[in-house]
Amino acid sequence: MRLLAVILSVVILSACGSTKVQRLDSSETVDLSGAWNDSDSRMTAETMVADVLNRPWINRHVSQKGKPPTVIVGSIKNLTHEHINTNTFVSDIERELINSGMVEFVASANQRGDIREERKDQDLNSTEATRNAAGQEIGADYMLTGQINTIIDANASTQVRYYQVDLTLISMADNRKVWVGQEKIKKLVENAKLRY
Amino acid sequence: MGKLSQIKTVKLPVLIIALLSFILSGCAANNRNMSDVAKQLRHNLPVETAVTKLEAMKVESQSVAQYALNLGYLQLVNGDYQNALVNFEKAKQTMASLQAISISENLGSATVNETFRSYSGWPTDQVLVHGMMAMAYLLNNDLNGARVEILQADVRMNKLAESDKDKGQLAFVRYLAGVVYELNDEIDSALISYRMALSILESRTEAIPPSLQQSLIDLTAQIGLTQESKQYQKKFRLTVSKAYSNKQFIFAFDGVVTQMQQAKSTLWWDIDDVYLSVALPKFPRNNYVLSKSYIEAQGHEEVTYEIENIESRAREDLQARMPAITAMALARAATKYQTVKELNKKDNVLGAFANVLTIVSEVADLRHWGLLPSSIQVATTYATTGTLKLSNSYGQQTLGTPDNVSDKHEKAPAVAAIPASSQSEGDDIASVQQDSEQNSNEQLISRKLNTKSKAARKRAPSEAVLKERQSAEKTPKQDIAYLNYTSNKNAVILLSSLTNKVHIANF
């Protein structure tokens, strides 16, 4: 009976914990639930960008046009079992590509609206010397599109989560696919069978 | 000194039981409050008031999931999709985190009562939360979000089916998956989902809603599975749909699911002078009367048909849990009996006090997703541009004799059509509450009449109930909205007997 009383007391008092916050390095990998996370996004972007920059389409474009290719990011569809914010993944890809210095990027369809509004505003309110004229935008040579898919195999407490990211670079001039990249991630997630 | 230490030893377990009884009374109170809201909703409580009542509740940590499910559902039918999604997500995450067996909660339920366990959701809840989220995403014009939820529902249903092939299998969720895939132009996946919905209904020997029949016929024909399409046409006595420019998927949530009750037995064990008490949950008799919604499009009337009887699913879930609940209740009674017996030997007064506490602390766990609709119904219309007239018969409230209800309805003025300006393309909600005060009063009177007749019905013999069930089909309709449907897009439309709002999303 004493033992029972002690156990029950511990159960009640266990709720009296305080919140702890620990700062982590943003590049550190922390897997909690097994779902797609920032590390997956960052590592996939790095791998795929490294691949796209090492393929012959860039050299071919530079030799034909005499300038680095200009790329625009189209839609990257989330077809997974999770509510993934593909914007972070797109940002990771853009950052890696721009920082490589081998390609140029133009604003996506969503971003262009704001820029054009600002340009109209400049037409009215900015000085002649600082005003940016309309009709000077650079048209993209290629569009990057893709999708993220998952296959989940699960039993009572174990899951295998398979992610496949497919990206395609399509020539705006003639719809040619100049590069197709694929990255796969496979995770084994084992959930606890017991909890306190 | 020795006497004092003996008293201390004796008091400790009693104090622990008293303390736990006090703490756990909160869980029971939470559920009582939510159950009261459900009962009021079945009469005439406006959903907005119900949401306010729920939001004002202080929730015990053990009941977070149940609370979030109930609040999320009310927010969904009230058109507050964003908050509904927040609460459903919270419930989903909580239920997922509680799937592991808890040592402390099992210990608590074995010694005090079942409410010591955190509410981890019944199989129906675990699947339906995805369905409700998918519905909220759809009505919020987020097809991708809805797609994610139906994929998660698929994983959950497959997992539940491992132990029992019928456990947590919901035809509504499979059908909704088909709708989401169809809207997303994934016709092959849509067909697979519709087939699964059909399989569930057939295994339960339930009627197949015509909208599901038609979708099976049309999609098989569209994919080129001519033989299968012909088989369905022969089976359902329907033909392939004529060419249409858009399709409206209509869902109707009707009624509020019956609330569980406690069945408590206390007996005097003469041999050891101890009261023994066992409390178990039970569902009272199912008095739900199906009430359909009607959609008139281009002079042709469609009726919603039931695809999921939540009343039955809830009862099946409880039935499946009863052996474990009963075994635990008996084990708990034995533990309490032993404790009281030991205390009785040491001190009769303390023994008696402990016995009272063991009886008071014995309460059944009545928590469930108690604000769910009793029935989920579906229909499809294939209208081109035109007017959709939506009608229902006040869901579960229309239990009165057709005569006294029809009198009131005949006096009710015509429902205001939605102004054309508010029906611009891209409007995702068409709130079409009847705008005349007189009309609202009529509704109230009508509801009160029905409520009274329901109360009277409770006292009436069961034959009367059967007669009312038969007459339910004849219940007069109440127009709730005219939609000037000008969009050339597909649409998802949600009707709920709890509100007179019509929720629409165009795709």
CSV table of C-alpha atoms in Angstrom, one decimal, chain A residues 1-2 4-9 11-12 77-84 149-150 152 154-159 191-196, chain B residues 9 12-13 16 19-20 23 89 92 97-98 100-105 107 111 116 137 144-145 147-149 151-152 155 159 162 339 342:
chain,number,residue,atom,x,y,z
A,1,MET,CA,0.0,0.0,0.0
A,2,ARG,CA,2.9,2.4,0.8
A,4,LEU,CA,1.2,2.4,-4.2
A,5,ALA,CA,0.9,5.7,-2.4
A,6,VAL,CA,4.4,6.7,-3.3
A,7,ILE,CA,3.9,5.8,-7.0
A,8,LEU,CA,0.7,7.8,-7.1
A,9,SER,CA,2.3,10.7,-5.5
A,11,VAL,CA,2.5,10.5,-10.8
A,12,ILE,CA,0.8,13.6,-9.5
A,77,LYS,CA,4.1,20.3,-55.5
A,78,ASN,CA,3.7,18.7,-52.1
A,79,LEU,CA,2.2,15.2,-52.8
A,80,THR,CA,3.3,13.8,-49.5
A,81,HIS,CA,1.5,12.6,-46.4
A,82,GLU,CA,2.6,15.7,-44.6
A,83,HIS,CA,1.8,19.4,-44.6
A,84,ILE,CA,5.3,20.5,-46.0
A,149,ASN,CA,6.3,12.3,-52.9
A,150,THR,CA,6.1,9.9,-50.1
A,152,ILE,CA,4.7,5.2,-46.0
A,154,ALA,CA,3.6,1.3,-41.2
A,155,ASN,CA,2.6,-1.3,-38.6
A,156,ALA,CA,1.7,-0.9,-35.0
A,157,SER,CA,4.7,1.1,-33.8
A,158,THR,CA,7.2,1.1,-36.7
A,159,GLN,CA,7.1,3.2,-39.8
A,191,ASN,CA,7.5,4.8,-31.8
A,192,ALA,CA,7.7,4.0,-28.1
A,193,LYS,CA,5.3,1.3,-27.0
A,194,LEU,CA,5.3,2.5,-23.4
A,195,ARG,CA,5.2,5.9,-21.9
A,196,TYR,CA,5.5,7.1,-18.4
B,9,THR,CA,0.2,5.0,8.0
B,12,LEU,CA,-1.8,8.1,3.7
B,13,PRO,CA,-3.6,5.9,1.2
B,16,ILE,CA,-4.1,9.8,-1.8
B,19,LEU,CA,-6.7,13.8,-3.5
B,20,LEU,CA,-7.0,11.8,-6.7
B,23,ILE,CA,-8.2,16.0,-9.1
B,89,GLU,CA,-4.3,19.4,-35.7
B,92,LYS,CA,-4.5,14.8,-34.0
B,97,SER,CA,1.4,11.1,-28.9
B,98,LEU,CA,-0.9,9.0,-26.6
B,100,ALA,CA,1.9,4.3,-26.4
B,101,ILE,CA,0.7,2.5,-23.3
B,102,SER,CA,1.1,4.7,-20.2
B,103,ILE,CA,2.3,3.1,-17.1
B,104,SER,CA,1.0,5.9,-14.7
B,105,GLU,CA,-2.4,6.2,-16.4
B,107,LEU,CA,-2.0,2.4,-12.7
B,111,THR,CA,-6.8,2.0,-8.7
B,116,PHE,CA,-7.2,8.9,-15.2
B,137,TYR,CA,-9.0,22.4,-46.1
B,144,ASN,CA,-3.3,20.1,-51.5
B,145,GLY,CA,-4.0,20.4,-47.7
B,147,ARG,CA,-5.0,15.6,-50.1
B,148,VAL,CA,-2.4,15.4,-47.3
B,149,GLU,CA,-5.1,14.6,-44.8
B,151,LEU,CA,-3.3,10.3,-47.3
B,152,GLN,CA,-2.8,10.3,-43.6
B,155,VAL,CA,-2.2,5.2,-43.3
B,159,LYS,CA,-2.9,0.6,-39.4
B,162,GLU,CA,-4.2,-4.8,-38.9
B,339,THR,CA,-7.8,-1.5,0.5
B,342,GLU,CA,-7.4,-3.6,5.4
